[in-house]
């Protein structure tokens, strides 16, 4: 349940015309009164003889009891209360009780004293009501509405429990502005998956992910198909920007523009400039960054995995400002990965980035100088171009998603310790999307490793099992019972063939990070080992080749020459 106190006004009749009218986009259905200060108040929605003027005059009557000079300049108090889409539909009687609780909590009405301001609650949709009140009592007293927003929020949390509704976490006013009901209805009519405000916010986020400077940021905005306007001071300095979708028009046929700050607090131009921090690259440098090589997507994903791992360490061990910077920059990596990944993972990665966006903002101010490695990783992902869903591209995508999952879990824990309830919940939600994305991305490369592990000779399989029992005795039986064990066995064999000491490498990989949140411990260890030992992420091309031979064995030289030929 989301209560929202709107700006105060001075035209009661104008607000009533809107509440009882068809709405800006014909979204109002069957407007009617569900509660008011007086059970006999006229209801123009149900009573054909009642008029909006009559209701307005009754609401504003207390103003006439005081001298005109003492009347408040803006006497109209307006509250909307909205339920979540998954909530059950409340009856008119239940919405009436909600309205009474809200006006009492705000200080508009005092049922115990039998005195209060005049108010009326109007319902014109299944999921919300509007309350309009006059801020003068009949005795001329003007209510004290300091902290009314906090009080109605507290009432909403109690009502969620009593009415069995979705329970929301307490906010800290760092969230992006929610789409209005008109924007949601318009998106439904136009067949959009998300509202225009949300679509613009996502596009702007992707445009700023890893951008080196303002020039690159605005070039990306334009190339993404948005209409962009820049606000320039008389001195020529750039003050801000607005964006619009070309096909989103108002009644006059003009594009509907949104400023960056209206999309999200950290998308205003001053806040975006904080991300750049470094000296501007030359045009030659920007062109160099856009060059792509055949292995670029896989290389960029490997580098991003390493940067994400370093970011995890910073979140765990550094101050709040540095940790907040890593979390914010991780959002850029997620945006860049969603933009450049293959179709079968793109949807879940997009949803993960959409959820994590809320986790990237809190009242802890990010110290941006600490986020350069992750921002560079996001930049490399963007400039490396789209990745294939197979081969080394697909395997390194799974490797990176695995690491980002742990970063999301770490972020949720970091926010939870600081009582950032909404951010912690958003990070957990992002982690679940990343878990699903990983399952899609890892199917092919883990399948190839699994088959290679099954093809290992029995003595070699036993040798790898002994390494596991030696390196991680407390996890050994769990790992050996998992389906991913054969993939881990193949990876240990690859590491040994590459000259590494498998037991030590495995022990170090297991100790690097907690494994309790992992759905498959063996999967996590596979990616940690392959990254630490610099092994190819994709081994499907090796399926028809011989099994890796440990360095202690001495293969027959004639057989080796024959195999080489």
Coordinates of C-alpha atoms in Angstrom, one line a residue:
X1 CA 0.0 0.0 0.0
X2 CA 1.5 3.3 -1.2
X3 CA 0.1 6.5 0.2
X4 CA 1.2 9.7 -1.5
X5 CA 0.6 13.2 -0.4
X6 CA 0.4 15.6 -3.4
X7 CA 1.2 19.2 -3.5
X8 CA -1.4 21.4 -1.8
X9 CA -3.8 23.4 -3.9
X10 CA -6.4 26.1 -3.8
X11 CA -9.1 24.9 -6.1
X12 CA -11.3 22.2 -4.5
X13 CA -13.7 22.2 -7.4
X14 CA -11.0 21.6 -10.0
X15 CA -9.7 18.6 -8.1
X16 CA -13.2 17.2 -7.8
X17 CA -13.8 17.6 -11.5
X18 CA -10.6 15.5 -12.1
X19 CA -11.6 12.8 -9.6
X20 CA -15.1 12.4 -10.9
X21 CA -14.2 13.0 -14.5
X22 CA -12.9 10.4 -17.1
X23 CA -9.3 11.0 -16.3
X24 CA -6.5 12.3 -18.6
X25 CA -6.6 9.0 -20.6
X26 CA -10.2 7.7 -19.9
X27 CA -8.8 5.6 -17.1
X28 CA -11.4 6.6 -14.4
X29 CA -14.2 4.1 -14.0
X30 CA -17.4 4.5 -11.9
X31 CA -16.2 7.4 -9.7
X32 CA -18.0 7.4 -6.3
X33 CA -17.7 8.4 -2.7
X34 CA -16.5 5.7 -0.3
X35 CA -16.2 7.8 2.9
X36 CA -16.3 11.3 4.1
X37 CA -16.5 13.5 7.2
X38 CA -20.3 13.3 7.0
X39 CA -22.3 10.2 6.1
X40 CA -24.9 12.4 4.4
X41 CA -22.4 14.2 2.2
X42 CA -23.7 14.4 -1.5
X43 CA -22.1 11.9 -3.9
X44 CA -22.3 13.0 -7.5
X45 CA -21.2 9.6 -8.6
X46 CA -24.2 7.7 -7.2
X47 CA -26.8 10.5 -6.8
X48 CA -28.0 12.1 -10.0
X49 CA -29.3 15.1 -8.2
X50 CA -26.0 15.9 -6.4
X51 CA -23.5 18.1 -8.1
X52 CA -19.7 18.6 -7.7
X53 CA -20.4 22.3 -6.8
X54 CA -22.5 21.2 -3.8
X55 CA -19.8 18.9 -2.6
X56 CA -17.2 21.6 -3.0
X57 CA -19.2 24.2 -1.1
X58 CA -19.7 21.8 1.8
X59 CA -16.0 21.0 1.9
X60 CA -14.9 24.6 1.8
X61 CA -17.6 26.0 4.1
X62 CA -15.3 26.2 7.2
X63 CA -13.2 28.8 5.2
X64 CA -16.1 31.3 5.6
X65 CA -15.9 31.0 9.4
X66 CA -12.5 32.9 9.5
X67 CA -11.4 36.2 8.2
X68 CA -10.1 36.1 4.6
X69 CA -6.7 37.3 5.7
X70 CA -6.3 34.3 8.0
X71 CA -7.2 31.7 5.4
X72 CA -4.4 29.5 4.2
X73 CA -3.1 30.3 0.7
X74 CA -3.4 26.7 -0.3
X75 CA -6.1 25.0 1.7
X76 CA -6.7 21.8 -0.4
X77 CA -4.9 18.7 1.0
X78 CA -4.8 15.7 -1.5
X79 CA -3.8 12.1 -0.7
X80 CA -3.8 9.1 -2.9
X81 CA -3.5 5.5 -1.6
X82 CA -2.6 2.7 -4.0
X83 CA -2.3 -1.0 -3.6
X84 CA 0.1 -3.3 -5.4
X85 CA -1.0 -5.0 -8.6
X86 CA -0.9 -8.4 -7.0
X87 CA -3.1 -7.3 -4.0
X88 CA -6.7 -8.4 -3.8
X89 CA -9.3 -5.9 -4.7
X90 CA -10.7 -4.2 -1.6
X91 CA -14.4 -3.4 -1.3
X92 CA -15.8 0.1 -1.0
X93 CA -16.3 -0.5 2.7
X94 CA -12.6 -1.5 3.2
X95 CA -11.4 1.5 1.2
X96 CA -13.6 3.7 3.4
X97 CA -11.9 2.3 6.5
X98 CA -8.5 2.9 4.9
X99 CA -9.5 6.6 4.2
X100 CA -10.6 7.1 7.8
X101 CA -7.4 5.6 9.2
X102 CA -5.3 7.8 6.9
X103 CA -7.0 11.1 7.7
X104 CA -6.8 10.3 11.4
X105 CA -3.1 9.4 11.1
X106 CA -2.3 12.6 9.1
X107 CA -4.1 14.8 11.7
X108 CA -6.8 15.9 9.3
X109 CA -9.6 14.3 11.4
X110 CA -9.8 13.3 15.1
X111 CA -12.5 10.8 15.6
X112 CA -11.9 10.6 19.4
X113 CA -12.6 14.3 19.8
X114 CA -15.3 14.4 17.2
X115 CA -13.6 17.4 15.6
X116 CA -11.6 17.7 12.4
X117 CA -11.4 19.0 8.9
X118 CA -13.9 18.2 6.3
X119 CA -12.8 15.5 3.8
X120 CA -14.0 13.1 1.2
X121 CA -12.6 9.9 -0.3
X122 CA -13.3 9.1 -4.0
X123 CA -12.7 5.8 -5.7
X124 CA -12.5 5.6 -9.5
X125 CA -10.4 2.4 -9.9
X126 CA -10.0 -1.0 -8.3
X127 CA -6.6 -0.3 -6.8
X128 CA -6.6 3.1 -5.3
X129 CA -8.6 6.0 -3.7
X130 CA -8.1 9.8 -3.5
X131 CA -8.8 11.8 -0.4
X132 CA -9.4 15.6 -0.6
X133 CA -9.6 17.7 2.5
X134 CA -10.0 21.4 3.5
X135 CA -7.3 22.5 5.9
X136 CA -9.5 24.6 8.2
X137 CA -11.8 23.1 10.9
X138 CA -15.3 24.5 11.5
X139 CA -14.0 26.3 14.6
X140 CA -11.3 28.0 12.6
X141 CA -8.5 25.8 13.8
X142 CA -5.8 24.9 11.3
X143 CA -4.4 21.4 11.8
X144 CA -0.7 20.8 12.4
X145 CA 0.4 18.6 9.5
X146 CA 4.2 18.4 10.2
X147 CA 5.4 14.9 9.4
X148 CA 2.0 13.9 7.9
X149 CA 3.8 11.9 5.2
X150 CA 5.6 9.7 7.8
X151 CA 2.4 9.2 9.8
X152 CA 0.4 8.0 6.8
X153 CA 3.2 5.7 5.8
X154 CA 3.2 4.1 9.3
X155 CA -0.6 3.7 9.0
X156 CA -0.1 2.0 5.6
X157 CA 2.3 -0.5 7.1
X158 CA -0.2 -1.4 9.8
X159 CA -3.1 -1.7 7.2
X160 CA -1.0 -4.1 5.0
X161 CA -0.8 -6.5 7.9
X162 CA -4.5 -6.2 8.8
X163 CA -5.8 -6.5 5.3
X164 CA -3.4 -9.2 4.1
X165 CA -1.8 -7.0 1.5
X166 CA 1.7 -7.0 0.1
X167 CA 4.0 -5.7 2.9
X168 CA 6.3 -2.9 1.6
X169 CA 9.6 -2.0 3.2
X170 CA 10.1 1.5 4.7
X171 CA 11.6 3.8 2.1
X172 CA 14.3 6.5 2.5
X173 CA 13.3 8.8 -0.4
X174 CA 16.1 7.6 -2.7
X175 CA 13.9 5.6 -5.0
X176 CA 13.1 6.6 -8.5
X177 CA 9.7 8.3 -8.9
X178 CA 6.9 5.7 -9.5
X179 CA 4.9 5.9 -12.7
X180 CA 1.6 7.5 -12.3
X181 CA -1.7 5.7 -12.8
X182 CA -2.2 7.6 -16.1
X183 CA 1.3 6.5 -17.3
X184 CA 0.5 2.9 -16.5
X185 CA -2.9 3.0 -18.2
X186 CA -1.3 4.6 -21.3
X187 CA 1.3 1.9 -21.4
X188 CA -1.4 -0.8 -21.3
X189 CA -3.4 0.9 -24.1
X190 CA -0.2 1.1 -26.2
X191 CA 0.8 -2.5 -25.5
X192 CA 4.1 -1.5 -23.8
X193 CA 5.7 -3.9 -21.4
X194 CA 6.8 -1.0 -19.2
X195 CA 5.7 2.6 -18.8
X196 CA 7.4 5.3 -20.8
X197 CA 9.1 6.7 -17.7
X198 CA 10.6 3.2 -16.9
X199 CA 11.7 2.6 -20.5
X200 CA 13.4 6.0 -20.6
X201 CA 15.1 5.3 -17.3
X202 CA 16.5 2.0 -18.5
X203 CA 17.7 3.6 -21.8
X204 CA 19.5 6.4 -20.0
X205 CA 21.1 4.0 -17.5
X206 CA 22.4 1.9 -20.4
X207 CA 23.7 5.0 -22.1
X208 CA 25.7 6.1 -19.1
X209 CA 27.1 2.7 -18.3
X210 CA 30.8 3.0 -18.7
X211 CA 30.6 6.2 -20.7
X212 CA 33.8 8.2 -20.5
X213 CA 32.4 11.7 -20.7
X214 CA 29.4 13.8 -21.6
X215 CA 30.1 13.6 -25.3
X216 CA 29.9 9.8 -25.4
X217 CA 26.9 9.8 -23.1
X218 CA 24.8 12.1 -25.3
X219 CA 26.0 10.3 -28.4
X220 CA 24.7 7.0 -26.9
X221 CA 21.4 8.7 -26.0
X222 CA 20.9 9.8 -29.6
X223 CA 21.9 6.5 -31.2
X224 CA 19.5 4.7 -28.9
X225 CA 16.6 6.5 -30.7
X226 CA 15.6 8.9 -28.0
X227 CA 14.8 12.6 -28.6
X228 CA 17.2 14.6 -26.6
X229 CA 17.0 18.3 -25.6
X230 CA 19.9 20.1 -23.8
X231 CA 19.3 23.0 -21.4
X232 CA 22.0 25.5 -22.0
X233 CA 22.8 28.6 -19.9
X234 CA 23.3 32.1 -21.5
X235 CA 27.0 31.5 -20.9
X236 CA 26.9 28.4 -23.0
X237 CA 27.3 26.0 -20.1
X238 CA 25.2 22.8 -20.2
X239 CA 22.8 22.8 -17.3
X240 CA 20.7 19.7 -17.9
X241 CA 18.9 17.5 -20.4
X242 CA 15.5 16.0 -21.1
X243 CA 14.6 12.9 -23.1
X244 CA 11.5 11.5 -24.9
X245 CA 10.4 8.5 -26.9
X246 CA 9.6 9.6 -30.5
X247 CA 6.2 7.8 -30.4
X248 CA 5.0 9.0 -27.0
X249 CA 3.0 12.2 -27.6
X250 CA 0.5 14.3 -25.7
X251 CA -2.9 15.5 -26.9
X252 CA -1.3 18.3 -28.9
X253 CA 0.9 15.7 -30.7
X254 CA 4.1 16.9 -29.0
X255 CA 6.7 14.5 -27.5
X256 CA 6.5 14.1 -23.7
X257 CA 9.9 14.9 -22.3
X258 CA 11.3 13.9 -18.9
X259 CA 14.3 15.4 -17.2
X260 CA 17.0 13.0 -15.9
X261 CA 16.2 13.9 -12.3
X262 CA 12.5 12.9 -12.9
X263 CA 13.7 9.5 -14.1
X264 CA 15.9 8.8 -11.1
X265 CA 17.8 10.9 -8.5
X266 CA 21.2 9.7 -9.9
X267 CA 20.4 10.4 -13.5
X268 CA 20.5 14.2 -13.2
X269 CA 23.3 15.8 -15.2
X270 CA 25.3 16.8 -12.1
X271 CA 25.1 13.3 -10.6
X272 CA 26.1 11.7 -13.9
X273 CA 29.1 14.0 -14.1
X274 CA 30.2 12.6 -10.8
X275 CA 30.7 9.2 -12.5
X276 CA 33.1 10.5 -15.1
X277 CA 35.6 11.9 -12.7
X278 CA 38.6 11.3 -15.0
X279 CA 40.0 13.6 -17.6
X280 CA 38.1 13.5 -20.9
X281 CA 39.5 11.1 -23.5
X282 CA 40.6 12.4 -26.8
X283 CA 38.6 11.6 -29.8
X284 CA 41.3 9.2 -30.9
X285 CA 41.0 7.5 -27.6
X286 CA 37.2 7.1 -28.0
X287 CA 37.7 5.7 -31.5
X288 CA 40.3 3.3 -30.1
X289 CA 37.8 2.1 -27.4
X290 CA 35.2 1.3 -30.1
X291 CA 37.5 -1.1 -32.0
X292 CA 36.5 -4.7 -31.7
X293 CA 38.5 -7.9 -32.0
X294 CA 37.2 -11.4 -32.6
X295 CA 37.7 -12.4 -29.0
X296 CA 36.6 -9.1 -27.5
X297 CA 33.3 -10.1 -25.9
X298 CA 34.9 -13.1 -24.1
X299 CA 37.9 -11.0 -23.0
X300 CA 35.7 -8.2 -21.8
X301 CA 33.7 -10.7 -19.7
X302 CA 36.8 -12.2 -18.2
X303 CA 38.0 -8.7 -17.2
X304 CA 34.6 -7.8 -15.8
X305 CA 34.6 -11.0 -13.7
X306 CA 37.9 -10.0 -12.2
X307 CA 36.7 -6.4 -11.6
X308 CA 33.6 -7.8 -9.9
X309 CA 35.6 -10.0 -7.7
X310 CA 37.7 -7.0 -6.6
X311 CA 34.5 -5.0 -6.0
X312 CA 33.3 -7.8 -3.7
X313 CA 36.4 -7.4 -1.6
X314 CA 35.9 -3.6 -1.4
X315 CA 32.3 -4.0 -0.3
X316 CA 33.4 -6.4 2.4
X317 CA 36.5 -4.6 3.7
X318 CA 36.3 -0.9 2.9
X319 CA 34.3 2.1 4.2
X320 CA 30.8 2.9 3.3
X321 CA 31.6 5.5 0.6
X322 CA 33.9 3.1 -1.3
X323 CA 31.4 0.2 -1.0
X324 CA 28.5 2.4 -2.2
X325 CA 30.6 3.3 -5.3
X326 CA 31.2 -0.4 -6.1
X327 CA 27.5 -1.1 -5.8
X328 CA 26.6 1.8 -8.0
X329 CA 29.2 0.8 -10.6
X330 CA 28.0 -2.9 -10.5
X331 CA 24.7 -1.6 -11.7
X332 CA 26.5 -0.2 -14.8
X333 CA 28.1 -3.6 -15.4
X334 CA 24.7 -5.3 -15.2
X335 CA 23.2 -2.8 -17.7
X336 CA 26.1 -3.3 -20.1
X337 CA 25.9 -7.1 -19.8
X338 CA 22.1 -7.1 -20.4
X339 CA 22.6 -4.9 -23.4
X340 CA 25.3 -7.1 -25.0
X341 CA 24.3 -10.7 -24.1
X342 CA 22.6 -13.3 -26.2
X343 CA 18.8 -13.5 -26.5
X344 CA 18.4 -16.5 -24.2
X345 CA 19.8 -14.7 -21.2
X346 CA 18.9 -11.1 -22.1
X347 CA 15.5 -11.0 -20.5
X348 CA 16.6 -12.2 -17.0
X349 CA 19.7 -10.0 -17.1
X350 CA 17.5 -7.0 -18.0
X351 CA 15.2 -7.8 -15.1
X352 CA 18.2 -8.2 -12.8
X353 CA 19.5 -4.8 -13.9
X354 CA 16.0 -3.3 -13.4
X355 CA 15.8 -4.6 -9.9
X356 CA 19.4 -3.8 -8.9
X357 CA 18.9 -0.2 -9.9
X358 CA 17.0 0.3 -6.6
X359 CA 19.9 -1.3 -4.7
X360 CA 22.4 1.1 -6.2
X361 CA 21.1 4.2 -4.4
X362 CA 20.9 5.0 -0.7
X363 CA 21.8 8.0 1.5
X364 CA 25.4 6.7 1.6
X365 CA 27.2 8.9 -0.9
X366 CA 29.4 7.0 -3.3
X367 CA 33.0 8.0 -3.4
X368 CA 33.3 7.7 -7.1
X369 CA 37.1 7.4 -7.3
X370 CA 36.8 3.9 -6.1
X371 CA 34.6 2.6 -8.9
X372 CA 36.9 3.0 -11.9
X373 CA 37.7 -0.7 -12.4
X374 CA 34.0 -1.6 -12.6
X375 CA 33.1 1.4 -14.8
X376 CA 35.9 0.4 -17.2
X377 CA 34.5 -3.2 -17.2
X378 CA 31.1 -1.8 -18.2
X379 CA 32.7 0.3 -20.9
X380 CA 34.6 -2.7 -22.3
X381 CA 31.5 -4.8 -22.3
X382 CA 29.6 -2.1 -24.3
X383 CA 32.5 -1.6 -26.8
X384 CA 33.2 -5.3 -27.2
X385 CA 29.8 -5.7 -28.9
X386 CA 27.1 -8.4 -28.7
X387 CA 28.3 -11.8 -27.4
X388 CA 27.2 -15.1 -28.9
X389 CA 25.3 -17.5 -26.7
X390 CA 27.8 -20.3 -27.3
X391 CA 31.5 -21.0 -27.3
X392 CA 33.9 -18.8 -25.2
X393 CA 31.4 -15.9 -25.3
X394 CA 28.7 -18.0 -23.8
X395 CA 30.9 -19.6 -21.2
X396 CA 32.5 -16.4 -20.0
X397 CA 29.0 -14.9 -19.8
X398 CA 28.1 -17.7 -17.4
X399 CA 31.3 -17.0 -15.4
X400 CA 30.5 -13.3 -15.1
X401 CA 26.8 -14.0 -14.1
X402 CA 28.1 -16.3 -11.4
X403 CA 30.3 -13.6 -10.0
X404 CA 27.6 -11.0 -10.2
X405 CA 25.2 -13.2 -8.3
X406 CA 27.6 -13.2 -5.4
X407 CA 28.0 -9.5 -5.6
X408 CA 24.2 -9.1 -5.5
X409 CA 24.0 -11.3 -2.4
X410 CA 26.9 -9.3 -0.8
X411 CA 25.1 -6.1 -1.6
X412 CA 21.9 -7.4 0.0
X413 CA 23.8 -8.2 3.2
X414 CA 25.6 -4.8 3.2
X415 CA 22.3 -2.9 2.9
X416 CA 20.6 -5.2 5.5
X417 CA 23.3 -4.4 8.1
X418 CA 22.5 -0.7 7.6
X419 CA 18.8 -1.2 7.7
X420 CA 18.2 -0.2 4.1
X421 CA 15.2 -2.5 3.7
X422 CA 14.2 -1.5 0.2
X423 CA 17.7 -1.7 -1.2
X424 CA 18.3 -5.1 0.4
X425 CA 15.1 -6.5 -1.0
X426 CA 16.0 -5.2 -4.5
X427 CA 19.4 -6.8 -4.3
X428 CA 17.8 -10.2 -3.3
X429 CA 15.4 -9.8 -6.2
X430 CA 18.3 -9.1 -8.6
X431 CA 20.1 -12.2 -7.3
X432 CA 17.1 -14.4 -8.1
X433 CA 17.0 -13.1 -11.7
X434 CA 20.8 -13.7 -12.0
X435 CA 20.4 -17.2 -10.7
X436 CA 17.9 -17.9 -13.5
X437 CA 20.1 -16.2 -16.1
X438 CA 23.0 -18.3 -15.0
X439 CA 21.1 -21.5 -15.5
X440 CA 20.4 -20.5 -19.1
X441 CA 23.9 -19.3 -19.8
X442 CA 25.7 -22.3 -18.1
X443 CA 23.8 -25.1 -19.7
X444 CA 26.1 -25.5 -22.8
X445 CA 29.5 -25.0 -21.2
X446 CA 28.8 -27.0 -18.0
X447 CA 27.3 -29.7 -20.2
X448 CA 30.5 -29.9 -22.2
X449 CA 32.6 -30.1 -19.0
X450 CA 30.2 -32.7 -17.5
X451 CA 30.7 -35.0 -20.5
X452 CA 34.5 -34.6 -20.4
X453 CA 34.4 -35.4 -16.7
X454 CA 32.4 -38.6 -17.3
X455 CA 34.9 -39.6 -20.0
X456 CA 37.9 -39.4 -17.6
X457 CA 39.4 -42.8 -16.8
X458 CA 38.2 -44.1 -13.4
X459 CA 41.7 -43.8 -11.7
X460 CA 41.8 -40.1 -12.9
X461 CA 38.3 -39.5 -11.5
X462 CA 39.4 -41.0 -8.2
X463 CA 42.5 -38.8 -8.2
X464 CA 40.3 -35.7 -8.6
X465 CA 38.0 -36.9 -5.8
X466 CA 41.0 -37.3 -3.5
X467 CA 42.0 -33.7 -4.3
X468 CA 38.5 -32.5 -3.2
X469 CA 38.7 -34.5 0.0
X470 CA 42.1 -33.1 0.7
X471 CA 41.3 -29.4 -0.1
X472 CA 37.7 -29.0 1.2
X473 CA 37.0 -32.0 3.6
X474 CA 33.9 -30.3 5.1
X475 CA 32.3 -29.9 1.6
X476 CA 33.7 -33.0 -0.1
X477 CA 30.7 -35.3 0.2
X478 CA 28.3 -32.6 -0.9
X479 CA 30.4 -31.7 -3.9
X480 CA 30.9 -35.4 -4.9
X481 CA 27.2 -36.0 -4.8
X482 CA 26.3 -33.0 -7.0
X483 CA 25.6 -33.4 -10.8
X484 CA 28.3 -30.8 -11.4
X485 CA 31.0 -32.9 -9.8
X486 CA 32.1 -34.3 -13.2
X487 CA 32.5 -30.8 -14.5
X488 CA 34.7 -30.0 -11.5
X489 CA 36.7 -33.2 -12.1
X490 CA 37.4 -32.1 -15.7
X491 CA 38.4 -28.7 -14.5
X492 CA 40.8 -30.1 -11.9
X493 CA 42.3 -32.3 -14.6
X494 CA 42.7 -29.3 -16.9
X495 CA 44.4 -27.3 -14.1
X496 CA 46.8 -30.1 -13.3
X497 CA 47.7 -30.5 -17.0
X498 CA 48.4 -26.7 -17.1
X499 CA 50.9 -27.1 -14.3
X500 CA 48.9 -26.1 -11.3
X501 CA 48.7 -28.0 -8.0
X502 CA 44.9 -28.9 -7.9
X503 CA 44.4 -29.4 -4.2
X504 CA 46.0 -26.0 -3.3
X505 CA 44.2 -24.2 -6.1
X506 CA 40.8 -25.8 -5.0
X507 CA 41.4 -24.9 -1.4
X508 CA 42.2 -21.3 -2.3
X509 CA 39.1 -21.1 -4.5
X510 CA 36.8 -22.4 -1.8
X511 CA 38.1 -20.0 0.8
X512 CA 37.7 -17.0 -1.4
X513 CA 34.0 -16.5 -0.7
X514 CA 31.1 -18.0 1.2
X515 CA 29.4 -20.9 -0.6
X516 CA 26.2 -21.2 1.4
X517 CA 24.1 -19.1 -1.1
X518 CA 25.3 -21.3 -4.0
X519 CA 22.7 -23.6 -5.5
X520 CA 25.6 -25.8 -6.8
X521 CA 28.9 -25.6 -4.9
X522 CA 30.7 -27.5 -7.7
X523 CA 29.5 -25.0 -10.3
X524 CA 30.9 -22.1 -8.4
X525 CA 34.2 -23.9 -7.8
X526 CA 34.4 -24.7 -11.6
X527 CA 34.3 -21.0 -12.5
X528 CA 36.6 -19.9 -9.7
X529 CA 39.2 -22.5 -10.7
X530 CA 39.0 -21.7 -14.5
X531 CA 39.4 -18.0 -13.8
X532 CA 42.2 -18.5 -11.3
X533 CA 44.1 -20.9 -13.5
X534 CA 43.3 -18.9 -16.7
X535 CA 41.7 -21.9 -18.3
X536 CA 39.4 -21.6 -21.3
X537 CA 35.8 -21.2 -20.1
X538 CA 34.5 -23.2 -23.0
X539 CA 35.8 -26.7 -23.6
X540 CA 33.3 -28.1 -26.1
X541 CA 35.9 -28.3 -28.8
X542 CA 38.0 -30.6 -26.6
X543 CA 35.2 -33.2 -26.3
X544 CA 36.7 -35.4 -29.1
X545 CA 40.2 -35.0 -27.8
X546 CA 42.1 -37.2 -25.3
X547 CA 41.5 -36.9 -21.6
X548 CA 44.1 -34.7 -19.8
X549 CA 47.0 -36.6 -18.5
X550 CA 48.5 -35.7 -15.2
X551 CA 52.2 -34.5 -15.3
X552 CA 53.3 -37.5 -13.2
X553 CA 52.4 -40.0 -16.0
X554 CA 54.9 -40.7 -18.8
X555 CA 53.0 -41.3 -22.1
X556 CA 54.6 -43.5 -24.8
X557 CA 56.6 -41.2 -27.1
X558 CA 55.6 -43.1 -30.3
X559 CA 52.0 -42.8 -29.3
X560 CA 52.5 -39.0 -28.7
X561 CA 54.1 -38.6 -32.2
X562 CA 51.3 -40.6 -33.8
X563 CA 48.7 -38.5 -32.0
X564 CA 50.4 -35.3 -33.1
X565 CA 50.4 -36.4 -36.7

